[in-house]
Amino acid sequence: MAEENEIYTADDRLIVALDVDSFDKMKALVDELGDLISYYKVGMELYYSAGSDTIRYLKEHGKKVFLDLKLHDIPNTVGHSVASVTRLGVNLITVHAAGGRAMMQAATRYAKITADELGVERPKILAVTVLTSFDDQGWQEVGGHLPIQEHVLELASLAKSSGVDGVVASPKEAGSIREMAGKDDFLIVTPGIRPSFAQTDDQKRIATPSQAFKDGSSMLVIGRPITQAIDPCAAARLILKEIKENA
């Protein structure tokens, strides 16, 4: 029994994506998963429908929050947007690496200024490289001239030199990014994770949890394999077990 309890302990390396469209649906999932999950991703669908109440609820229940809005605008606008969500107490914030060096630097600078004013820990800034829904054909259709992996590595290198804390990238690029970054404190947050028992859905560049960690990922974002499972707690336990045994 002690071994089972250890296996099923929440792990901050597992981030569950709350890809739902209402506060009530979010609350039901969080309440059901209870102490199994410590970290949640709030994306556009939930944030645009339920707003900052989602963040407050998660923080009140002792959870960490990855706010995934993929900010992409002029540096001043992104900087002030980051300042606003920093005040909510989020732990991770995404911007698009394609926004460029000045935009990423503004995001990091405003996060630090606001956190220092509040006397709280600065949220970490992650740069999104290429969305995991792209395959080679789709990438060429939007004007991608370099192969996806090369473009991801270029964006990741730019993000690192711009001073952000890490990137969001598929597990297929995690190994080359880790080799480029050369240190473990540069975060590689990986969506497109599908355990062996789950369907691939619309993700193209995917991997299992154990393979993603072996390739250099720091944290995994998993949604539907848990949130749409018949038994979300059972699915979460299986994934936590795989993380513990292989990462």
PDB file of C-alpha atoms in Angstrom:
ATOM      1  CA  MET A   1       0.000   0.000   0.000  1.00  0.00           C
ATOM      2  CA  ALA A   2       2.855   2.394   0.831  1.00  0.00           C
ATOM      3  CA  GLU A   3       4.316   1.783  -2.620  1.00  0.00           C
ATOM      4  CA  GLU A   4       0.984   2.584  -4.298  1.00  0.00           C
ATOM      5  CA  ASN A   5       0.656   5.822  -2.338  1.00  0.00           C
ATOM      6  CA  GLU A   6       4.143   6.842  -3.437  1.00  0.00           C
ATOM      7  CA  ILE A   7       3.424   6.089  -7.078  1.00  0.00           C
ATOM      8  CA  TYR A   8       0.210   8.075  -7.064  1.00  0.00           C
ATOM      9  CA  THR A   9       1.608  11.210  -5.382  1.00  0.00           C
ATOM     10  CA  ALA A  10       1.098  14.413  -7.392  1.00  0.00           C
ATOM     11  CA  ASP A  11       4.115  15.401  -9.490  1.00  0.00           C
ATOM     12  CA  ASP A  12       4.705  18.969 -10.713  1.00  0.00           C
ATOM     13  CA  ARG A  13       6.168  17.559 -13.923  1.00  0.00           C
ATOM     14  CA  LEU A  14       2.628  16.553 -14.952  1.00  0.00           C
ATOM     15  CA  ILE A  15       0.420  19.469 -16.010  1.00  0.00           C
ATOM     16  CA  VAL A  16      -3.209  18.635 -16.743  1.00  0.00           C
ATOM     17  CA  ALA A  17      -4.793  20.741 -19.477  1.00  0.00           C
ATOM     18  CA  LEU A  18      -8.212  22.078 -18.471  1.00  0.00           C
ATOM     19  CA  ASP A  19      -9.543  22.239 -22.029  1.00  0.00           C
ATOM     20  CA  VAL A  20     -13.145  22.895 -21.022  1.00  0.00           C
ATOM     21  CA  ASP A  21     -15.448  25.843 -21.660  1.00  0.00           C
ATOM     22  CA  SER A  22     -16.928  26.688 -18.263  1.00  0.00           C
ATOM     23  CA  PHE A  23     -15.997  27.298 -14.655  1.00  0.00           C
ATOM     24  CA  ASP A  24     -18.318  24.505 -13.500  1.00  0.00           C
ATOM     25  CA  LYS A  25     -16.681  21.917 -15.767  1.00  0.00           C
ATOM     26  CA  MET A  26     -13.259  23.008 -14.579  1.00  0.00           C
ATOM     27  CA  LYS A  27     -14.308  22.814 -10.926  1.00  0.00           C
ATOM     28  CA  ALA A  28     -15.766  19.332 -11.407  1.00  0.00           C
ATOM     29  CA  LEU A  29     -12.510  18.037 -12.928  1.00  0.00           C
ATOM     30  CA  VAL A  30     -10.269  19.636 -10.324  1.00  0.00           C
ATOM     31  CA  ASP A  31     -12.447  18.383  -7.487  1.00  0.00           C
ATOM     32  CA  GLU A  32     -12.525  14.864  -8.942  1.00  0.00           C
ATOM     33  CA  LEU A  33      -8.756  14.661  -9.443  1.00  0.00           C
ATOM     34  CA  GLY A  34      -8.143  16.073  -5.974  1.00  0.00           C
ATOM     35  CA  ASP A  35      -4.629  15.569  -4.607  1.00  0.00           C
ATOM     36  CA  LEU A  36      -3.502  13.505  -7.608  1.00  0.00           C
ATOM     37  CA  ILE A  37      -2.766  16.649  -9.638  1.00  0.00           C
ATOM     38  CA  SER A  38      -0.855  19.710  -8.449  1.00  0.00           C
ATOM     39  CA  TYR A  39      -0.418  21.637 -11.728  1.00  0.00           C
ATOM     40  CA  TYR A  40      -3.057  22.748 -14.245  1.00  0.00           C
ATOM     41  CA  LYS A  41      -2.997  24.483 -17.621  1.00  0.00           C
ATOM     42  CA  VAL A  42      -5.617  27.140 -18.270  1.00  0.00           C
ATOM     43  CA  GLY A  43      -5.820  27.846 -21.984  1.00  0.00           C
ATOM     44  CA  MET A  44      -7.761  30.187 -24.223  1.00  0.00           C
ATOM     45  CA  GLU A  45     -11.020  28.233 -24.217  1.00  0.00           C
ATOM     46  CA  LEU A  46     -11.397  28.265 -20.443  1.00  0.00           C
ATOM     47  CA  TYR A  47      -9.870  31.672 -19.762  1.00  0.00           C
ATOM     48  CA  TYR A  48     -11.939  33.455 -22.402  1.00  0.00           C
ATOM     49  CA  SER A  49     -15.154  31.867 -21.127  1.00  0.00           C
ATOM     50  CA  ALA A  50     -14.617  31.991 -17.354  1.00  0.00           C
ATOM     51  CA  GLY A  51     -11.840  34.541 -16.892  1.00  0.00           C
ATOM     52  CA  SER A  52      -9.644  35.109 -13.884  1.00  0.00           C
ATOM     53  CA  ASP A  53     -12.054  33.278 -11.557  1.00  0.00           C
ATOM     54  CA  THR A  54     -10.465  30.085 -12.853  1.00  0.00           C
ATOM     55  CA  ILE A  55      -7.033  31.190 -11.643  1.00  0.00           C
ATOM     56  CA  ARG A  56      -8.343  32.276  -8.257  1.00  0.00           C
ATOM     57  CA  TYR A  57     -10.105  28.968  -7.707  1.00  0.00           C
ATOM     58  CA  LEU A  58      -7.011  26.945  -8.548  1.00  0.00           C
ATOM     59  CA  LYS A  59      -4.742  29.059  -6.362  1.00  0.00           C
ATOM     60  CA  GLU A  60      -7.208  28.886  -3.451  1.00  0.00           C
ATOM     61  CA  HIS A  61      -6.996  25.097  -3.703  1.00  0.00           C
ATOM     62  CA  GLY A  62      -3.212  25.059  -3.595  1.00  0.00           C
ATOM     63  CA  LYS A  63      -2.634  24.365  -7.294  1.00  0.00           C
ATOM     64  CA  LYS A  64       0.025  25.756  -9.602  1.00  0.00           C
ATOM     65  CA  VAL A  65      -1.181  27.398 -12.811  1.00  0.00           C
ATOM     66  CA  PHE A  66       0.206  27.381 -16.333  1.00  0.00           C
ATOM     67  CA  LEU A  67      -1.626  30.194 -18.152  1.00  0.00           C
ATOM     68  CA  ASP A  68      -1.340  29.325 -21.823  1.00  0.00           C
ATOM     69  CA  LEU A  69      -2.605  32.345 -23.776  1.00  0.00           C
ATOM     70  CA  LYS A  70       0.282  32.376 -26.297  1.00  0.00           C
ATOM     71  CA  LEU A  71       0.674  36.156 -26.213  1.00  0.00           C
ATOM     72  CA  HIS A  72       1.850  37.645 -29.501  1.00  0.00           C
ATOM     73  CA  ASP A  73       1.767  41.399 -30.081  1.00  0.00           C
ATOM     74  CA  ILE A  74       4.043  44.432 -29.930  1.00  0.00           C
ATOM     75  CA  PRO A  75       6.445  44.325 -26.976  1.00  0.00           C
ATOM     76  CA  ASN A  76       4.667  47.003 -24.923  1.00  0.00           C
ATOM     77  CA  THR A  77       1.291  45.291 -25.215  1.00  0.00           C
ATOM     78  CA  VAL A  78       2.697  41.879 -24.319  1.00  0.00           C
ATOM     79  CA  GLY A  79       4.655  43.347 -21.422  1.00  0.00           C
ATOM     80  CA  HIS A  80       1.591  44.972 -19.875  1.00  0.00           C
ATOM     81  CA  SER A  81      -0.453  41.822 -20.480  1.00  0.00           C
ATOM     82  CA  VAL A  82       2.151  39.758 -18.640  1.00  0.00           C
ATOM     83  CA  ALA A  83       2.064  42.267 -15.774  1.00  0.00           C
ATOM     84  CA  SER A  84      -1.712  41.851 -15.526  1.00  0.00           C
ATOM     85  CA  VAL A  85      -1.663  38.069 -15.297  1.00  0.00           C
ATOM     86  CA  THR A  86       1.344  38.118 -12.969  1.00  0.00           C
ATOM     87  CA  ARG A  87      -0.947  39.827 -10.464  1.00  0.00           C
ATOM     88  CA  LEU A  88      -3.193  36.753 -10.575  1.00  0.00           C
ATOM     89  CA  GLY A  89      -0.419  34.563  -9.181  1.00  0.00           C
ATOM     90  CA  VAL A  90       0.165  32.294 -12.178  1.00  0.00           C
ATOM     91  CA  ASN A  91       3.360  30.221 -12.322  1.00  0.00           C
ATOM     92  CA  LEU A  92       3.940  29.837 -16.078  1.00  0.00           C
ATOM     93  CA  ILE A  93       2.962  32.170 -18.927  1.00  0.00           C
ATOM     94  CA  THR A  94       3.337  31.568 -22.683  1.00  0.00           C
ATOM     95  CA  VAL A  95       4.302  33.990 -25.423  1.00  0.00           C
ATOM     96  CA  HIS A  96       5.033  33.187 -29.064  1.00  0.00           C
ATOM     97  CA  ALA A  97       8.730  32.963 -29.884  1.00  0.00           C
ATOM     98  CA  ALA A  98       7.818  34.255 -33.341  1.00  0.00           C
ATOM     99  CA  GLY A  99       7.059  37.601 -31.668  1.00  0.00           C
ATOM    100  CA  GLY A 100      10.791  38.214 -31.588  1.00  0.00           C
ATOM    101  CA  ARG A 101      13.543  39.082 -29.141  1.00  0.00           C
ATOM    102  CA  ALA A 102      12.188  42.466 -27.996  1.00  0.00           C
ATOM    103  CA  MET A 103       8.769  41.012 -27.253  1.00  0.00           C
ATOM    104  CA  MET A 104      10.159  38.098 -25.249  1.00  0.00           C
ATOM    105  CA  GLN A 105      12.455  40.416 -23.305  1.00  0.00           C
ATOM    106  CA  ALA A 106       9.517  42.706 -22.515  1.00  0.00           C
ATOM    107  CA  ALA A 107       7.523  39.758 -21.202  1.00  0.00           C
ATOM    108  CA  THR A 108      10.318  38.705 -18.859  1.00  0.00           C
ATOM    109  CA  ARG A 109      11.032  42.272 -17.737  1.00  0.00           C
ATOM    110  CA  TYR A 110       7.407  43.097 -16.886  1.00  0.00           C
ATOM    111  CA  ALA A 111       6.976  39.794 -15.084  1.00  0.00           C
ATOM    112  CA  LYS A 112       9.957  40.597 -12.855  1.00  0.00           C
ATOM    113  CA  ILE A 113       8.960  44.213 -12.222  1.00  0.00           C
ATOM    114  CA  THR A 114       5.412  43.231 -11.245  1.00  0.00           C
ATOM    115  CA  ALA A 115       6.495  40.292  -9.101  1.00  0.00           C
ATOM    116  CA  ASP A 116       9.036  42.466  -7.289  1.00  0.00           C
ATOM    117  CA  GLU A 117       6.353  45.091  -6.618  1.00  0.00           C
ATOM    118  CA  LEU A 118       4.097  42.413  -5.134  1.00  0.00           C
ATOM    119  CA  GLY A 119       6.878  40.653  -3.264  1.00  0.00           C
ATOM    120  CA  VAL A 120       6.095  37.323  -4.928  1.00  0.00           C
ATOM    121  CA  GLU A 121       7.990  34.817  -7.045  1.00  0.00           C
ATOM    122  CA  ARG A 122       8.226  35.830 -10.693  1.00  0.00           C
ATOM    123  CA  PRO A 123       6.212  33.664 -13.077  1.00  0.00           C
ATOM    124  CA  LYS A 124       8.324  31.831 -15.612  1.00  0.00           C
ATOM    125  CA  ILE A 125       7.988  32.842 -19.257  1.00  0.00           C
ATOM    126  CA  LEU A 126       7.798  30.118 -21.899  1.00  0.00           C
ATOM    127  CA  ALA A 127       8.173  30.735 -25.614  1.00  0.00           C
ATOM    128  CA  VAL A 128       5.949  28.678 -27.924  1.00  0.00           C
ATOM    129  CA  THR A 129       7.878  27.346 -30.911  1.00  0.00           C
ATOM    130  CA  VAL A 130       5.746  25.437 -33.464  1.00  0.00           C
ATOM    131  CA  LEU A 131       2.334  24.091 -32.473  1.00  0.00           C
ATOM    132  CA  THR A 132       2.166  20.312 -32.175  1.00  0.00           C
ATOM    133  CA  SER A 133      -0.839  20.192 -34.521  1.00  0.00           C
ATOM    134  CA  PHE A 134       1.486  20.906 -37.473  1.00  0.00           C
ATOM    135  CA  ASP A 135       2.856  18.149 -39.659  1.00  0.00           C
ATOM    136  CA  ASP A 136       5.195  18.738 -42.612  1.00  0.00           C
ATOM    137  CA  GLN A 137       2.384  19.334 -45.117  1.00  0.00           C
ATOM    138  CA  GLY A 138       0.552  21.816 -42.917  1.00  0.00           C
ATOM    139  CA  TRP A 139       3.806  23.589 -42.129  1.00  0.00           C
ATOM    140  CA  GLN A 140       4.582  24.074 -45.826  1.00  0.00           C
ATOM    141  CA  GLU A 141       1.080  25.422 -46.417  1.00  0.00           C
ATOM    142  CA  VAL A 142       1.738  28.346 -44.045  1.00  0.00           C
ATOM    143  CA  GLY A 143       5.077  29.176 -45.658  1.00  0.00           C
ATOM    144  CA  GLY A 144       7.456  27.113 -43.550  1.00  0.00           C
ATOM    145  CA  HIS A 145      10.642  27.017 -45.616  1.00  0.00           C
ATOM    146  CA  LEU A 146      12.810  25.177 -43.122  1.00  0.00           C
ATOM    147  CA  PRO A 147      11.875  21.709 -41.864  1.00  0.00           C
ATOM    148  CA  ILE A 148       9.848  21.948 -38.647  1.00  0.00           C
ATOM    149  CA  GLN A 149      12.631  20.591 -36.443  1.00  0.00           C
ATOM    150  CA  GLU A 150      15.168  23.122 -37.737  1.00  0.00           C
ATOM    151  CA  HIS A 151      12.735  26.013 -37.334  1.00  0.00           C
ATOM    152  CA  VAL A 152      11.848  24.923 -33.794  1.00  0.00           C
ATOM    153  CA  LEU A 153      15.544  24.807 -32.890  1.00  0.00           C
ATOM    154  CA  GLU A 154      16.117  28.305 -34.301  1.00  0.00           C
ATOM    155  CA  LEU A 155      13.197  29.700 -32.296  1.00  0.00           C
ATOM    156  CA  ALA A 156      14.334  27.890 -29.153  1.00  0.00           C
ATOM    157  CA  SER A 157      17.836  29.318 -29.542  1.00  0.00           C
ATOM    158  CA  LEU A 158      16.395  32.818 -29.981  1.00  0.00           C
ATOM    159  CA  ALA A 159      14.190  32.326 -26.919  1.00  0.00           C
ATOM    160  CA  LYS A 160      17.126  31.216 -24.786  1.00  0.00           C
ATOM    161  CA  SER A 161      19.285  34.157 -25.845  1.00  0.00           C
ATOM    162  CA  SER A 162      16.347  36.492 -25.129  1.00  0.00           C
ATOM    163  CA  GLY A 163      16.301  35.419 -21.486  1.00  0.00           C
ATOM    164  CA  VAL A 164      13.033  33.529 -21.224  1.00  0.00           C
ATOM    165  CA  ASP A 165      12.842  30.530 -18.914  1.00  0.00           C
ATOM    166  CA  GLY A 166      12.094  27.867 -21.488  1.00  0.00           C
ATOM    167  CA  VAL A 167      10.049  26.822 -24.468  1.00  0.00           C
ATOM    168  CA  VAL A 168       6.975  24.871 -25.416  1.00  0.00           C
ATOM    169  CA  ALA A 169       7.871  22.286 -28.039  1.00  0.00           C
ATOM    170  CA  SER A 170       6.822  18.844 -29.171  1.00  0.00           C
ATOM    171  CA  PRO A 171       8.650  15.783 -27.806  1.00  0.00           C
ATOM    172  CA  LYS A 172      10.101  15.222 -31.258  1.00  0.00           C
ATOM    173  CA  GLU A 173      12.242  18.359 -30.874  1.00  0.00           C
ATOM    174  CA  ALA A 174      12.985  18.064 -27.149  1.00  0.00           C
ATOM    175  CA  GLY A 175      16.285  16.230 -27.633  1.00  0.00           C
ATOM    176  CA  SER A 176      17.802  18.783 -30.010  1.00  0.00           C
ATOM    177  CA  ILE A 177      16.605  21.678 -27.827  1.00  0.00           C
ATOM    178  CA  ARG A 178      18.117  20.100 -24.720  1.00  0.00           C
ATOM    179  CA  GLU A 179      21.400  19.618 -26.549  1.00  0.00           C
ATOM    180  CA  MET A 180      21.339  23.275 -27.641  1.00  0.00           C
ATOM    181  CA  ALA A 181      20.322  24.631 -24.228  1.00  0.00           C
ATOM    182  CA  GLY A 182      22.959  22.579 -22.443  1.00  0.00           C
ATOM    183  CA  LYS A 183      21.433  22.864 -18.996  1.00  0.00           C
ATOM    184  CA  ASP A 184      18.530  21.378 -17.095  1.00  0.00           C
ATOM    185  CA  ASP A 185      17.139  24.669 -15.754  1.00  0.00           C
ATOM    186  CA  PHE A 186      16.038  25.719 -19.256  1.00  0.00           C
ATOM    187  CA  LEU A 187      12.502  24.365 -19.275  1.00  0.00           C
ATOM    188  CA  ILE A 188      11.138  22.287 -22.127  1.00  0.00           C
ATOM    189  CA  VAL A 189       7.395  21.976 -21.611  1.00  0.00           C
ATOM    190  CA  THR A 190       5.935  19.364 -23.881  1.00  0.00           C
ATOM    191  CA  PRO A 191       2.378  18.991 -25.154  1.00  0.00           C
ATOM    192  CA  GLY A 192       1.469  16.239 -27.586  1.00  0.00           C
ATOM    193  CA  ILE A 193       1.921  13.564 -24.938  1.00  0.00           C
ATOM    194  CA  ARG A 194      -0.127  10.439 -25.430  1.00  0.00           C
ATOM    195  CA  PRO A 195       0.274   7.466 -23.097  1.00  0.00           C
ATOM    196  CA  SER A 196      -0.023   4.060 -24.708  1.00  0.00           C
ATOM    197  CA  PHE A 197      -3.684   3.677 -23.687  1.00  0.00           C
ATOM    198  CA  ALA A 198      -4.808   6.943 -25.378  1.00  0.00           C
ATOM    199  CA  GLN A 199      -5.801   7.995 -28.901  1.00  0.00           C
ATOM    200  CA  THR A 200      -3.624  10.516 -30.766  1.00  0.00           C
ATOM    201  CA  ASP A 201      -6.569  12.844 -31.644  1.00  0.00           C
ATOM    202  CA  ASP A 202      -5.409  15.929 -33.628  1.00  0.00           C
ATOM    203  CA  GLN A 203      -1.823  15.953 -32.394  1.00  0.00           C
ATOM    204  CA  LYS A 204       0.797  15.037 -35.013  1.00  0.00           C
ATOM    205  CA  ARG A 205       4.196  15.151 -33.296  1.00  0.00           C
ATOM    206  CA  ILE A 206       3.587  13.028 -30.207  1.00  0.00           C
ATOM    207  CA  ALA A 207       5.349  10.715 -27.742  1.00  0.00           C
ATOM    208  CA  THR A 208       4.696   8.737 -24.584  1.00  0.00           C
ATOM    209  CA  PRO A 209       5.554  10.310 -21.192  1.00  0.00           C
ATOM    210  CA  SER A 210       8.594   8.094 -20.657  1.00  0.00           C
ATOM    211  CA  GLN A 211      10.011   8.819 -24.127  1.00  0.00           C
ATOM    212  CA  ALA A 212       9.477  12.576 -23.730  1.00  0.00           C
ATOM    213  CA  PHE A 213      11.484  12.656 -20.500  1.00  0.00           C
ATOM    214  CA  LYS A 214      14.235  10.543 -22.026  1.00  0.00           C
ATOM    215  CA  ASP A 215      14.438  13.051 -24.887  1.00  0.00           C
ATOM    216  CA  GLY A 216      14.896  16.010 -22.543  1.00  0.00           C
ATOM    217  CA  SER A 217      11.447  17.307 -21.626  1.00  0.00           C
ATOM    218  CA  SER A 218      11.101  19.004 -18.233  1.00  0.00           C
ATOM    219  CA  MET A 219       7.311  19.002 -17.864  1.00  0.00           C
ATOM    220  CA  LEU A 220       4.464  17.313 -19.731  1.00  0.00           C
ATOM    221  CA  VAL A 221       1.077  18.760 -20.649  1.00  0.00           C
ATOM    222  CA  ILE A 222      -1.637  16.108 -20.884  1.00  0.00           C
ATOM    223  CA  GLY A 223      -5.311  16.835 -21.443  1.00  0.00           C
ATOM    224  CA  ARG A 224      -7.788  14.516 -23.075  1.00  0.00           C
ATOM    225  CA  PRO A 225      -6.186  11.200 -22.016  1.00  0.00           C
ATOM    226  CA  ILE A 226      -7.047  12.270 -18.456  1.00  0.00           C
ATOM    227  CA  THR A 227      -9.920  14.742 -18.698  1.00  0.00           C
ATOM    228  CA  GLN A 228     -11.985  12.736 -21.189  1.00  0.00           C
ATOM    229  CA  ALA A 229     -11.238   9.331 -19.699  1.00  0.00           C
ATOM    230  CA  ILE A 230     -14.115   7.280 -18.289  1.00  0.00           C
ATOM    231  CA  ASP A 231     -12.206   7.356 -15.000  1.00  0.00           C
ATOM    232  CA  PRO A 232      -9.926  10.448 -14.929  1.00  0.00           C
ATOM    233  CA  CYS A 233      -8.357   9.435 -11.608  1.00  0.00           C
ATOM    234  CA  ALA A 234      -7.419   5.998 -12.919  1.00  0.00           C
ATOM    235  CA  ALA A 235      -5.891   7.566 -16.042  1.00  0.00           C
ATOM    236  CA  ALA A 236      -3.924  10.050 -13.933  1.00  0.00           C
ATOM    237  CA  ARG A 237      -2.610   7.237 -11.731  1.00  0.00           C
ATOM    238  CA  LEU A 238      -1.380   5.289 -14.765  1.00  0.00           C
ATOM    239  CA  ILE A 239       0.487   8.343 -16.062  1.00  0.00           C
ATOM    240  CA  LEU A 240       1.963   9.176 -12.656  1.00  0.00           C
ATOM    241  CA  LYS A 241       3.128   5.566 -12.382  1.00  0.00           C
ATOM    242  CA  GLU A 242       4.831   5.794 -15.790  1.00  0.00           C
ATOM    243  CA  ILE A 243       6.506   9.087 -14.830  1.00  0.00           C
ATOM    244  CA  LYS A 244       7.804   7.651 -11.569  1.00  0.00           C
ATOM    245  CA  GLU A 245       9.113   4.474 -13.153  1.00  0.00           C
ATOM    246  CA  ASN A 246      10.717   6.003 -16.243  1.00  0.00           C
ATOM    247  CA  ALA A 247      11.625   9.634 -15.593  1.00  0.00           C
TER     248      ALA A 247
END
